[in-house]
Amino acid sequence: MKVALVGFGTVGRSVYKMLQQAEGITPGLVLVLPEFYSAPFQTTDYNDILNDPETEAVVECITDAEEGYKYAKAALLAGKHFVSSSKAMVALHAPELNRLAREKGVAFLFGAACGGSMPILHALSQSRQMDKILSVSGVLNGTTNYMLDAMQRKGCSYEDALKVAQQLGYAEKDPTADVSGRDSLRKIMLACAVSYGILPVEGLNREGIESLTAEDVNHFAPKGLVCRLIAQGGKNEDGSVYACVEPVLFPKNAPECAVLDNNNLAKSQCLYNGSLVLMGQGAGGDPTASNVMRDLILIKNGLKNFLPESCEEGKANNEGGRHRYYVRLNAQDIDLFPAAETEMDGDICRIITSPMAVSRAHDAAKAIRSAGRKVFFAALAE
Amino acid sequence: MKVALVGFGTVGRSVYKMLQQAEGITPGLVLVLPEFYSAPFQTTDYNDILNDPETEAVVECITDAEEGYKYAKAALLAGKHFVSSSKAMVALHAPELNRLAREKGVAFLFGAACGGSMPILHALSQSRQMDKILSVSGVLNGTTNYMLDAMQRKGCSYEDALKVAQQLGYAEKDPTADVSGRDSLRKIMLACAVSYGILPVEGLNREGIESLTAEDVNHFAPKGLVCRLIAQGGKNEDGSVYACVEPVLFPKNAPECAVLDNNNLAKSQCLYNGSLVLMGQGAGGDPTASNVMRDLILIKNGLKNFLPESCEEGKANNEGGRHRYYVRLNAQDIDLFPAAETEMDGDICRIITSPMAVSRAHDAAKAIRSAGRKVFFAALAE
């Protein structure tokens, strides 16, 4: 199978390297921008790829979601399999591209868009066809996990942890997409789409790690609790889907606590299969390229899609999930949360709530912040 | 795809249940022994399955390896896909059945034979085609992990841990296959066959958990070390394959220490993909049936084999792997191990060795035991 590439950055170069030694797969042309053109295996004209009858599949590894979408659509219309590593693009256009790929009888896979090197979407897609997926959750962002781990194990401040993550190349100069949980949210949206045929685009709740301080860590760490930024999705009893990102505190021997540095973890809970946990590299050229290659190997074997035949955009319902929260806030805001245990430290209050809906906790924090005051909250793992 | 079943025990019943609700797969006849015949969907004559042109695949979930082999051969010769959950059968006959399935153009998969519910062989088979698998290791036996966890976290003696495991149905009345490491060894043999096309049947080293005592745990636990029974395989620098089972001591935040109760873990280390860890249920009807179903979903998608085209029996070379060992032995035997650190406790000696070959450590323990004396040894995770 001859495979063309769109993009020749960190991931694209790794994919090209792996294509050269994969079993039964060979590299075709690589599309680059004119200013980067440097080698005969490259082209600046996408039509060279679309019009090559031997090219059976196109891999896209660029960051611009709208550009990526154009390449995807054109490749599928030309009857070529399409593999994307871009979570932003797939989170915006998955239902349409799924329909188009199925119409054309070609594959549309995007394993590297969720979980870096880990075959999460592959596993979920299989589970959906034979089991009942109750929930999916995980540490889906390596940057924030590096920071949380450094704050917890090395006692770093938030600012120092971010600085080191930037020095190591784990965090962007503008780290917002990571620390705000937006990157994690896109990944869990894709996991929901594969698991349930619903891509939740409304009603989502997202809390990042920006409010966590070294004092918070000093307070919960001695209680044996470890903080991780968790993306989670699942099915409510009424059949609706929930999806959110928030910090969660885990007891020390939970698998999540064994996720160190910039590693990732994904956990699925199924009716028959029980719990399946995957741990691995969530980012980086070679690990991400590995999941692209996995998609290509599966296409070679006959796989065409992760998404079910019917996959549409939908609304998340985060009012069903009820768990307890650890909250640090000013005493004057305490009535916004149903406190079950309260600890006072001057004007600062640390509470454990009674079980409450995800949406209610996030709304309460939003109300406090819009009044110009501070709050940190994290769910307590059961 | 219509799927027939051989065997209607714990796993067979779970498979049948899942077949009834899987996407695009339907249950066919179930072969049972005459004394268990009870329902119209059952048969006591295998020819009813082989001669049914609509039955495309046969699933085998029985324990007798030689019976299983006969069913496998007959199904493949009849041009039907074959899925086995029997590690004993596959460890004995994988190369021949692989050749036969390829000759006939049908599938031969056995995901449930290694790792229960975890898609280990699926992941290794993909990695082999696109990456370089450096090593595979894991906690591949739930019974021994339950016992080790009970000894470590609850302070049980070996005897009490075994008794509870038997009461819970995790351990057989005769627990030898589990506690001696034989079950784990078969699984790592299969992982090597999938990863390298070599099924190692000679030169293997196997040490179970029978020599571990509560005193040993009391000695290494305060040092922050946790004992797990680890099966491991990999490629030596000269291209030969190593494979062994032995207790390993891990530092507390290793993923292996988060494997509690009767759970399993598998880790692969690849050149590009880096480390990928899977954690899940290693046994039980529904989890094992899940991996059978995963195989069927993949066959429906076009997958035919985990094993490479060339897969032969071969010899393991365990002289290359060098790591340090923790050893408890009588003072008179100390010269058999290269001690780097020594701690005396009366006549009992506890040492940390300098790095030594796996085969040398196992041979030394064998020599001590053949002289009628006792020894416990465990590798130190690096």
PDB file of C-alpha atoms in Angstrom, chain A residues 17-18 21-23 117-119 122-123 126-131 153 253-255 257-258 260 271-281 286-287 290-291 293-294 297-298 300-304, chain B residues 17-18 21-23 117-119 122-123 126-131 153 253-255 257-258 260 271-281 286-287 290-291 293-294 297-298 300-304:
ATOM      1  CA  LYS A  17      10.837   7.190   8.602  1.00  0.00           C
ATOM      2  CA  MET A  18       8.516   4.403   9.793  1.00  0.00           C
ATOM      3  CA  GLN A  21      10.566   0.099   6.996  1.00  0.00           C
ATOM      4  CA  ALA A  22       6.973  -1.038   7.548  1.00  0.00           C
ATOM      5  CA  GLU A  23       5.677  -4.381   6.285  1.00  0.00           C
ATOM      6  CA  SER A 117       0.936   6.276  20.991  1.00  0.00           C
ATOM      7  CA  MET A 118      -1.839   4.406  22.809  1.00  0.00           C
ATOM      8  CA  PRO A 119      -4.364   2.408  20.763  1.00  0.00           C
ATOM      9  CA  HIS A 122      -8.850   1.105  18.303  1.00  0.00           C
ATOM     10  CA  ALA A 123      -9.819  -0.614  21.566  1.00  0.00           C
ATOM     11  CA  GLN A 126     -13.767  -2.937  19.042  1.00  0.00           C
ATOM     12  CA  SER A 127     -15.486  -2.807  22.434  1.00  0.00           C
ATOM     13  CA  ARG A 128     -18.436  -0.908  20.966  1.00  0.00           C
ATOM     14  CA  GLN A 129     -19.097  -3.764  18.552  1.00  0.00           C
ATOM     15  CA  MET A 130     -19.096  -6.526  21.150  1.00  0.00           C
ATOM     16  CA  ASP A 131     -19.602  -5.048  24.613  1.00  0.00           C
ATOM     17  CA  ARG A 153       6.869  14.826  43.594  1.00  0.00           C
ATOM     18  CA  ASN A 253      -2.147   2.984  44.556  1.00  0.00           C
ATOM     19  CA  ALA A 254      -4.530   3.931  41.733  1.00  0.00           C
ATOM     20  CA  PRO A 255      -3.030   3.297  38.271  1.00  0.00           C
ATOM     21  CA  CYS A 257      -0.734   7.755  40.200  1.00  0.00           C
ATOM     22  CA  ALA A 258       1.749   5.554  38.334  1.00  0.00           C
ATOM     23  CA  LEU A 260       4.684   9.959  35.826  1.00  0.00           C
ATOM     24  CA  LEU A 271     -19.972  -4.322  30.980  1.00  0.00           C
ATOM     25  CA  TYR A 272     -18.261  -7.630  30.138  1.00  0.00           C
ATOM     26  CA  ASN A 273     -14.603  -6.774  29.622  1.00  0.00           C
ATOM     27  CA  GLY A 274     -14.375  -4.895  32.926  1.00  0.00           C
ATOM     28  CA  SER A 275     -11.649  -2.304  33.235  1.00  0.00           C
ATOM     29  CA  LEU A 276      -8.921  -1.950  30.624  1.00  0.00           C
ATOM     30  CA  VAL A 277      -6.107   0.536  31.244  1.00  0.00           C
ATOM     31  CA  LEU A 278      -3.536   1.700  28.705  1.00  0.00           C
ATOM     32  CA  MET A 279      -0.428   3.675  29.622  1.00  0.00           C
ATOM     33  CA  GLY A 280       2.063   5.166  27.224  1.00  0.00           C
ATOM     34  CA  GLN A 281       3.563   8.225  25.590  1.00  0.00           C
ATOM     35  CA  ASP A 286       7.751   8.827  17.069  1.00  0.00           C
ATOM     36  CA  PRO A 287       4.983   7.814  19.518  1.00  0.00           C
ATOM     37  CA  SER A 290       3.292   4.892  15.791  1.00  0.00           C
ATOM     38  CA  ASN A 291      -0.446   5.337  16.080  1.00  0.00           C
ATOM     39  CA  MET A 293       1.262   3.547  11.414  1.00  0.00           C
ATOM     40  CA  ARG A 294      -1.075   1.346  13.465  1.00  0.00           C
ATOM     41  CA  ILE A 297      -1.537  -1.501   9.270  1.00  0.00           C
ATOM     42  CA  LEU A 298      -5.216  -1.909  10.168  1.00  0.00           C
ATOM     43  CA  LYS A 300      -4.046  -2.831   5.099  1.00  0.00           C
ATOM     44  CA  ASN A 301      -5.868  -5.572   7.032  1.00  0.00           C
ATOM     45  CA  GLY A 302      -9.269  -4.258   5.980  1.00  0.00           C
ATOM     46  CA  LEU A 303     -10.383  -1.896   8.749  1.00  0.00           C
ATOM     47  CA  LYS A 304     -12.292   1.156   7.502  1.00  0.00           C
TER      48      LYS A 304
ATOM     49  CA  LYS B  17     -23.834 -14.547  25.513  1.00  0.00           C
ATOM     50  CA  MET B  18     -21.678 -11.908  23.803  1.00  0.00           C
ATOM     51  CA  GLN B  21     -25.507  -9.164  20.915  1.00  0.00           C
ATOM     52  CA  ALA B  22     -22.402  -8.456  18.847  1.00  0.00           C
ATOM     53  CA  GLU B  23     -22.488  -6.325  15.702  1.00  0.00           C
ATOM     54  CA  SER B 117      -9.088  -9.444  28.471  1.00  0.00           C
ATOM     55  CA  MET B 118      -6.088  -7.372  27.382  1.00  0.00           C
ATOM     56  CA  PRO B 119      -5.368  -6.962  23.654  1.00  0.00           C
ATOM     57  CA  HIS B 122      -3.170  -7.645  18.906  1.00  0.00           C
ATOM     58  CA  ALA B 123      -0.869  -4.760  19.880  1.00  0.00           C
ATOM     59  CA  GLN B 126       0.709  -4.504  14.896  1.00  0.00           C
ATOM     60  CA  SER B 127       3.981  -3.281  16.423  1.00  0.00           C
ATOM     61  CA  ARG B 128       5.920  -6.061  14.692  1.00  0.00           C
ATOM     62  CA  GLN B 129       4.760  -4.804  11.312  1.00  0.00           C
ATOM     63  CA  MET B 130       5.745  -1.164  11.850  1.00  0.00           C
ATOM     64  CA  ASP B 131       8.252  -0.930  14.688  1.00  0.00           C
ATOM     65  CA  ARG B 153      -0.639  -5.422  51.519  1.00  0.00           C
ATOM     66  CA  ASN B 253       5.627   3.994  41.821  1.00  0.00           C
ATOM     67  CA  ALA B 254       6.225   1.506  39.007  1.00  0.00           C
ATOM     68  CA  PRO B 255       3.032   0.664  37.083  1.00  0.00           C
ATOM     69  CA  CYS B 257       2.812  -1.998  41.757  1.00  0.00           C
ATOM     70  CA  ALA B 258      -0.588  -0.585  40.752  1.00  0.00           C
ATOM     71  CA  LEU B 260      -3.721  -5.154  42.615  1.00  0.00           C
ATOM     72  CA  LEU B 271      12.078   1.370  19.303  1.00  0.00           C
ATOM     73  CA  TYR B 272       9.718   4.122  18.089  1.00  0.00           C
ATOM     74  CA  ASN B 273       6.525   3.665  20.090  1.00  0.00           C
ATOM     75  CA  GLY B 274       8.380   3.619  23.410  1.00  0.00           C
ATOM     76  CA  SER B 275       6.666   1.900  26.303  1.00  0.00           C
ATOM     77  CA  LEU B 276       3.049   0.761  26.096  1.00  0.00           C
ATOM     78  CA  VAL B 277       1.403  -0.696  29.200  1.00  0.00           C
ATOM     79  CA  LEU B 278      -1.925  -2.519  29.357  1.00  0.00           C
ATOM     80  CA  MET B 279      -3.716  -3.337  32.592  1.00  0.00           C
ATOM     81  CA  GLY B 280      -6.865  -5.397  32.956  1.00  0.00           C
ATOM     82  CA  GLN B 281      -8.505  -8.622  34.019  1.00  0.00           C
ATOM     83  CA  ASP B 286     -16.480 -12.495  30.564  1.00  0.00           C
ATOM     84  CA  PRO B 287     -13.015 -10.881  30.331  1.00  0.00           C
ATOM     85  CA  SER B 290     -14.041 -10.320  25.435  1.00  0.00           C
ATOM     86  CA  ASN B 291     -10.718 -11.123  23.837  1.00  0.00           C
ATOM     87  CA  MET B 293     -14.899 -11.488  20.638  1.00  0.00           C
ATOM     88  CA  ARG B 294     -12.178  -8.965  19.791  1.00  0.00           C
ATOM     89  CA  ILE B 297     -14.483  -8.504  15.267  1.00  0.00           C
ATOM     90  CA  LEU B 298     -11.008  -8.292  13.743  1.00  0.00           C
ATOM     91  CA  LYS B 300     -14.832  -9.679  10.365  1.00  0.00           C
ATOM     92  CA  ASN B 301     -12.677  -6.658   9.460  1.00  0.00           C
ATOM     93  CA  GLY B 302     -10.241  -8.817   7.500  1.00  0.00           C
ATOM     94  CA  LEU B 303      -7.467  -9.731   9.956  1.00  0.00           C
ATOM     95  CA  LYS B 304      -6.096 -13.249   9.483  1.00  0.00           C
TER      96      LYS B 304
END
